[in-house]
GROMACS .gro file of C-alpha atoms in nm:
model
  310
    1MET     CA    1   9.896   3.346   7.579
    2LYS     CA    2  10.025   3.660   7.778
    3ALA     CA    3   9.734   3.607   8.023
    4ILE     CA    4   9.805   3.242   8.069
    5LEU     CA    5  10.177   3.308   8.146
    6LEU     CA    6  10.098   3.582   8.403
    7LYS     CA    7   9.848   3.340   8.559
    8LEU     CA    8  10.115   3.072   8.594
    9LEU     CA    9  10.356   3.323   8.743
   10PHE     CA   10  10.109   3.447   9.014
   11GLU     CA   11   9.963   3.100   9.120
   12ALA     CA   12  10.123   2.899   9.382
   13ASP     CA   13  10.300   2.567   9.295
   14PRO     CA   14  10.094   2.288   9.467
   15ALA     CA   15  10.398   2.051   9.443
   16ALA     CA   16  10.633   2.283   9.630
   17GLY     CA   17  10.706   2.178   9.990
   18SER     CA   18  10.604   2.388  10.283
   19PRO     CA   19  10.848   2.486  10.549
   20SER     CA   20  10.799   2.330  10.886
   21GLY     CA   21  10.861   2.424  11.250
   22ASP     CA   22  10.970   2.780  11.351
   23ASP     CA   23  11.093   2.840  10.991
   24ARG     CA   24  10.745   2.818  10.854
   25LEU     CA   25  10.623   3.146  10.688
   26SER     CA   26  10.263   3.244  10.637
   27PHE     CA   27  10.160   3.327  10.283
   28VAL     CA   28   9.856   3.529  10.191
   29THR     CA   29   9.641   3.344   9.960
   30PRO     CA   30   9.578   3.559   9.652
   31ALA     CA   31   9.231   3.647   9.550
   32PRO     CA   32   9.076   3.420   9.296
   33TRP     CA   33   9.117   3.527   8.936
   34PRO     CA   34   8.815   3.590   8.734
   35ASP     CA   35   8.716   3.319   8.489
   36SER     CA   36   8.747   3.555   8.198
   37LEU     CA   37   9.045   3.800   8.183
   38GLU     CA   38   9.150   4.017   7.904
   39PRO     CA   39   9.524   4.090   7.863
   40ASP     CA   40   9.483   4.457   7.932
   41ASP     CA   41   9.302   4.386   8.257
   42VAL     CA   42   9.576   4.146   8.371
   43LEU     CA   43   9.842   4.420   8.301
   44ALA     CA   44   9.642   4.672   8.483
   45GLN     CA   45   9.596   4.451   8.796
   46SER     CA   46   9.968   4.364   8.778
   47HIS     CA   47  10.050   4.731   8.814
   48GLY     CA   48   9.797   4.785   9.093
   49ALA     CA   49   9.571   5.007   8.878
   50ASP     CA   50   9.194   5.017   8.861
   51PRO     CA   51   9.081   4.901   8.507
   52ASN     CA   52   8.770   5.108   8.544
   53ALA     CA   53   8.960   5.431   8.627
   54VAL     CA   54   8.950   5.722   8.367
   55PHE     CA   55   9.325   5.740   8.363
   56ASP     CA   56   9.609   5.539   8.502
   57PRO     CA   57   9.809   5.698   8.803
   58GLY     CA   58  10.112   5.661   8.583
   59ASP     CA   59   9.962   5.922   8.343
   60HIS     CA   60   9.982   6.208   8.608
   61PRO     CA   61  10.294   6.367   8.454
   62VAL     CA   62  10.112   6.401   8.125
   63VAL     CA   63   9.807   6.558   8.293
   64TYR     CA   64  10.024   6.800   8.491
   65THR     CA   65  10.213   6.898   8.176
   66HIS     CA   66   9.888   6.961   7.994
   67PHE     CA   67   9.746   7.157   8.294
   68GLU     CA   68  10.064   7.369   8.320
   69ALA     CA   69  10.039   7.453   7.951
   70LEU     CA   70   9.673   7.567   7.993
   71VAL     CA   71   9.762   7.788   8.295
   72LYS     CA   72  10.058   7.945   8.112
   73ARG     CA   73   9.842   8.017   7.820
   74ARG     CA   74   9.575   8.176   8.027
   75LEU     CA   75   9.822   8.389   8.223
   76SER     CA   76   9.980   8.510   7.904
   77GLN     CA   77   9.640   8.625   7.772
   78GLU     CA   78   9.563   8.803   8.098
   79ILE     CA   79   9.903   8.988   8.101
   80ALA     CA   80   9.864   9.081   7.737
   81GLN     CA   81   9.515   9.235   7.800
   82HIS     CA   82   9.599   9.378   8.147
   83PRO     CA   83   9.978   9.422   8.186
   84PRO     CA   84  10.099   9.462   8.540
   85LEU     CA   85  10.233   9.812   8.640
   86PHE     CA   86  10.477   9.936   8.904
   87PRO     CA   87  10.328  10.146   9.176
   88TRP     CA   88  10.468  10.465   9.036
   89GLU     CA   89  10.340  10.393   8.667
   90GLN     CA   90  10.016  10.526   8.532
   91GLY     CA   91  10.058  10.329   8.205
   92LEU     CA   92  10.310  10.128   8.001
   93GLN     CA   93  10.652  10.282   7.987
   94ASP     CA   94  10.971  10.188   7.789
   95TYR     CA   95  11.291  10.161   7.996
   96PRO     CA   96  11.646  10.152   7.869
   97ASP     CA   97  11.821   9.806   7.839
   98GLN     CA   98  12.118   9.956   8.025
   99LEU     CA   99  12.167  10.225   8.276
  100ARG     CA  100  12.378  10.517   8.155
  101SER     CA  101  12.695  10.606   8.314
  102ASP     CA  102  12.759  10.943   8.482
  103ALA     CA  103  12.958  11.049   8.174
  104ASP     CA  104  12.657  10.969   7.954
  105ILE     CA  105  12.420  11.146   8.183
  106ALA     CA  106  12.627  11.469   8.196
  107SER     CA  107  12.728  11.469   7.833
  108ILE     CA  108  12.448  11.703   7.728
  109TRP     CA  109  12.611  11.965   7.962
  110LEU     CA  110  12.967  11.861   7.920
  111ASN     CA  111  13.009  12.021   7.579
  112HIS     CA  112  12.979  12.366   7.735
  113LEU     CA  113  13.205  12.289   8.034
  114ARG     CA  114  13.489  12.262   7.785
  115THR     CA  115  13.429  12.624   7.686
  116LEU     CA  116  13.473  12.750   8.041
  117ASP     CA  117  13.784  12.876   8.190
  118ILE     CA  118  13.902  12.519   8.262
  119PRO     CA  119  14.277  12.419   8.282
  120THR     CA  120  14.396  12.236   7.971
  121ASP     CA  121  14.407  11.851   7.961
  122PHE     CA  122  14.165  11.828   8.258
  123PRO     CA  123  14.046  11.472   8.274
  124GLU     CA  124  13.693  11.428   8.155
  125GLU     CA  125  13.590  11.180   8.427
  126VAL     CA  126  13.701  11.424   8.687
  127LEU     CA  127  13.529  11.708   8.524
  128VAL     CA  128  13.196  11.515   8.507
  129ASP     CA  129  13.215  11.433   8.884
  130LEU     CA  130  13.328  11.790   8.969
  131PHE     CA  131  13.026  11.931   8.780
  132GLY     CA  132  12.786  11.717   8.984
  133GLN     CA  133  12.955  11.817   9.303
  134CYS     CA  134  12.943  12.195   9.219
  135GLN     CA  135  12.566  12.166   9.137
  136ARG     CA  136  12.505  11.996   9.474
  137VAL     CA  137  12.721  12.228   9.678
  138ALA     CA  138  12.589  12.553   9.517
  139ARG     CA  139  12.234  12.473   9.653
  140HIS     CA  140  12.327  12.517  10.019
  141THR     CA  141  12.664  12.707  10.031
  142ARG     CA  142  12.713  13.058   9.905
  143GLN     CA  143  13.059  13.149  10.042
  144LEU     CA  144  13.311  13.079   9.761
  145GLY     CA  145  13.585  12.945   9.985
  146ARG     CA  146  13.358  12.695  10.143
  147GLN     CA  147  13.206  12.602   9.801
  148LEU     CA  148  13.557  12.521   9.666
  149VAL     CA  149  13.649  12.305   9.963
  150GLU     CA  150  13.317  12.115   9.962
  151ALA     CA  151  13.323  12.052   9.594
  152VAL     CA  152  13.680  11.924   9.584
  153GLU     CA  153  13.727  11.742   9.917
  154SER     CA  154  13.585  11.405   9.799
  155PHE     CA  155  13.867  11.394   9.534
  156PHE     CA  156  14.141  11.449   9.798
  157PRO     CA  157  14.054  11.283  10.137
  158ASP     CA  158  14.272  11.365  10.432
  159GLN     CA  159  14.410  11.685  10.273
  160SER     CA  160  14.199  11.929  10.476
  161GLN     CA  161  14.483  12.170  10.547
  162THR     CA  162  14.599  12.185  10.180
  163LEU     CA  163  14.234  12.224  10.066
  164ALA     CA  164  14.179  12.518  10.299
  165TYR     CA  165  14.502  12.690  10.199
  166VAL     CA  166  14.449  12.643   9.824
  167ALA     CA  167  14.089  12.756   9.847
  168GLY     CA  168  14.195  13.075  10.018
  169VAL     CA  169  14.430  13.152   9.730
  170VAL     CA  170  14.198  13.060   9.443
  171ALA     CA  171  13.897  13.246   9.600
  172GLN     CA  172  14.093  13.575   9.594
  173PRO     CA  173  14.020  13.774   9.276
  174ASN     CA  174  14.358  13.952   9.267
  175THR     CA  175  14.560  13.625   9.297
  176ARG     CA  176  14.353  13.390   9.078
  177SER     CA  177  14.484  13.509   8.738
  178ALA     CA  178  14.847  13.476   8.857
  179THR     CA  179  14.783  13.131   9.004
  180GLN     CA  180  14.616  13.014   8.683
  181ALA     CA  181  14.901  13.143   8.464
  182ALA     CA  182  15.159  12.968   8.679
  183ILE     CA  183  14.996  12.627   8.666
  184GLU     CA  184  14.824  12.624   8.328
  185SER     CA  185  15.102  12.422   8.169
  186VAL     CA  186  15.099  12.153   8.441
  187ASP     CA  187  14.981  11.802   8.335
  188TYR     CA  188  14.707  11.699   8.572
  189THR     CA  189  14.794  11.316   8.564
  190THR     CA  190  15.156  11.378   8.659
  191ALA     CA  191  15.107  11.680   8.898
  192SER     CA  192  15.161  11.682   9.268
  193THR     CA  193  14.863  11.655   9.501
  194GLN     CA  194  14.873  12.030   9.572
  195GLN     CA  195  14.889  12.108   9.202
  196GLN     CA  196  14.605  11.879   9.127
  197ILE     CA  197  14.399  12.046   9.409
  198THR     CA  198  14.476  12.382   9.256
  199LEU     CA  199  14.375  12.275   8.902
  200THR     CA  200  14.047  12.124   9.042
  201MET     CA  201  13.956  12.436   9.237
  202LEU     CA  202  14.019  12.652   8.941
  203ALA     CA  203  13.786  12.438   8.729
  204ALA     CA  204  13.525  12.438   9.019
  205ARG     CA  205  13.539  12.824   9.044
  206SER     CA  206  13.467  12.862   8.668
  207ILE     CA  207  13.167  12.610   8.706
  208PHE     CA  208  13.026  12.800   9.003
  209GLU     CA  209  13.048  13.132   8.817
  210ALA     CA  210  12.868  12.973   8.511
  211LEU     CA  211  12.584  12.841   8.736
  212CYS     CA  212  12.524  13.168   8.940
  213LEU     CA  213  12.271  13.434   8.809
  214THR     CA  214  12.272  13.736   9.034
  215VAL     CA  215  12.053  14.045   8.989
  216SER     CA  216  12.055  14.368   9.170
  217PRO     CA  217  11.944  14.731   9.141
  218LEU     CA  218  12.270  14.805   8.964
  219MET     CA  219  12.250  14.490   8.735
  220PRO     CA  220  11.877  14.413   8.700
  221SER     CA  221  11.921  14.153   8.420
  222ILE     CA  222  12.168  13.880   8.340
  223THR     CA  223  12.179  13.607   8.063
  224ARG     CA  224  12.369  13.284   8.043
  225HIS     CA  225  12.424  13.081   7.731
  226TRP     CA  226  12.486  12.712   7.754
  227ASN     CA  227  12.592  12.501   7.445
  228THR     CA  228  12.422  12.166   7.412
  229PRO     CA  229  12.420  11.902   7.131
  230SER     CA  230  12.084  12.017   7.027
  231GLY     CA  231  12.182  12.386   7.006
  232PRO     CA  232  12.226  12.680   7.251
  233LEU     CA  233  12.024  12.711   7.563
  234SER     CA  234  11.976  13.062   7.693
  235VAL     CA  235  11.846  13.166   8.039
  236THR     CA  236  11.773  13.526   8.132
  237VAL     CA  237  11.685  13.651   8.477
  238ALA     CA  238  11.541  14.003   8.501
  239ARG     CA  239  11.435  14.206   8.800
  240LEU     CA  240  11.162  14.421   8.621
  241ASN     CA  241  11.082  14.609   8.937
  242GLU     CA  242  11.097  14.564   9.314
  243THR     CA  243  10.795  14.346   9.306
  244LEU     CA  244  10.838  14.124   8.995
  245LEU     CA  245  11.118  13.877   8.907
  246GLU     CA  246  11.113  13.719   8.569
  247VAL     CA  247  11.288  13.408   8.448
  248ARG     CA  248  11.293  13.328   8.072
  249ALA     CA  249  11.450  13.029   7.901
  250ASP     CA  250  11.487  12.951   7.538
  251LEU     CA  251  11.506  12.573   7.491
  252PRO     CA  252  11.672  12.410   7.186
  253GLU     CA  253  11.451  12.100   7.236
  254PRO     CA  254  11.149  12.000   7.447
  255GLY     CA  255  11.202  12.035   7.816
  256SER     CA  256  11.107  12.206   8.134
  257MET     CA  257  11.199  12.467   8.393
  258THR     CA  258  11.139  12.476   8.768
  259LEU     CA  259  11.211  12.765   9.001
  260THR     CA  260  11.223  12.691   9.371
  261GLY     CA  261  11.243  12.946   9.657
  262LEU     CA  262  11.162  12.969  10.017
  263THR     CA  263  10.785  12.932   9.968
  264ASP     CA  264  10.754  12.940   9.594
  265ILE     CA  265  10.775  12.653   9.339
  266LEU     CA  266  10.698  12.737   8.987
  267HIS     CA  267  10.709  12.491   8.692
  268ARG     CA  268  10.668  12.512   8.323
  269ASP     CA  269  10.722  12.256   8.041
  270ARG     CA  270  10.672  12.232   7.670
  271SER     CA  271  10.678  11.954   7.421
  272THR     CA  272  10.852  12.149   7.148
  273PRO     CA  273  11.159  12.368   7.134
  274GLY     CA  274  11.087  12.734   7.231
  275GLU     CA  275  11.051  12.974   7.519
  276LEU     CA  276  10.945  12.915   7.889
  277LEU     CA  277  10.852  13.201   8.115
  278LEU     CA  278  10.827  13.210   8.495
  279GLN     CA  279  10.741  13.513   8.715
  280ILE     CA  280  10.770  13.555   9.083
  281THR     CA  281  10.592  13.852   9.257
  282HIS     CA  282  10.752  14.005   9.559
  283PRO     CA  283  11.074  13.825   9.536
  284HIS     CA  284  11.254  13.797   9.875
  285PRO     CA  285  11.571  14.014   9.881
  286GLN     CA  286  11.905  13.851   9.969
  287THR     CA  287  11.743  13.525   9.871
  288THR     CA  288  11.882  13.239   9.658
  289TYR     CA  289  11.640  13.058   9.422
  290THR     CA  290  11.725  12.727   9.254
  291LEU     CA  291  11.643  12.716   8.878
  292GLU     CA  292  11.640  12.373   8.718
  293VAL     CA  293  11.631  12.330   8.353
  294ASN     CA  294  11.574  11.989   8.188
  295LEU     CA  295  11.626  11.905   7.829
  296GLY     CA  296  11.492  11.598   7.650
  297GLU     CA  297  11.582  11.282   7.832
  298ALA     CA  298  11.867  11.422   8.036
  299ALA     CA  299  11.865  11.253   8.374
  300THR     CA  300  12.062  11.541   8.540
  301PRO     CA  301  11.909  11.890   8.526
  302LEU     CA  302  12.117  12.201   8.476
  303ARG     CA  303  12.081  12.381   8.824
  304PHE     CA  304  12.142  12.752   8.829
  305GLN     CA  305  12.144  12.959   9.149
  306VAL     CA  306  11.942  13.280   9.110
  307VAL     CA  307  12.045  13.544   9.367
  308VAL     CA  308  11.835  13.843   9.437
  309GLU     CA  309  12.035  14.121   9.605
  310ALA     CA  310  11.868  14.417   9.767
   0.00000   0.00000   0.00000
């Protein structure tokens, strides 16, 4: 019945009148229908599809979806067997979900900073930033006055004259104790700009002293202890003789130690807590070496300046 209805719909009505004159339109005579048609064939021809085709063009979305699923499954298998790596990776590595803040990075060293001769109620966020500045400045500047100015100037822009004046006062050994006694009761958050500069430079000087290891014929050995959450870290620099400089570190957890000089770069690491030893033969007099100590997953190493005096 469906085929008969469709045939009636598609056939021209012989009783219908034809237009005449200029209004006459030309009609394309449809191709004759086969004598025997199945309903499915009629539906297929009505949609312009080939009844002998493997699939109908209308089925393309289904085919694409199936093909996409196959590609995804194949890619998942390939990635599982051969995971992609970054150019700097030799194998799979785990990365933290979130980057740590500067305070988290420096927290392993921050415990000891509080034991230094730091003014009371010194803001922790300022102390963390100041610690990083002092480590950076100490690598290329040895004169204390310049160290103080360079470490503090980013906190107080456009205060160059005040910075130079306060640095000259704080750098003098005979005036430092009097300056600290006069200002130790000042609250940093409510202090004037000059008072904040003074407090910050006093803290910077204590940090510079803690990070400097100087050996000389009169003082051939020096030791620094640094408190960490895992336990005390101790670093000893000894000038055994004129031709041998020894650096020894006792680590409270796995870590490494690197000593860098003009032409020398020495490195040691260990996977368990314990001692590390580095030796430099024929150390250069009046030369500053940079000693970096890493503990565990600390992103920021503890950098000491090793000074060999003649």
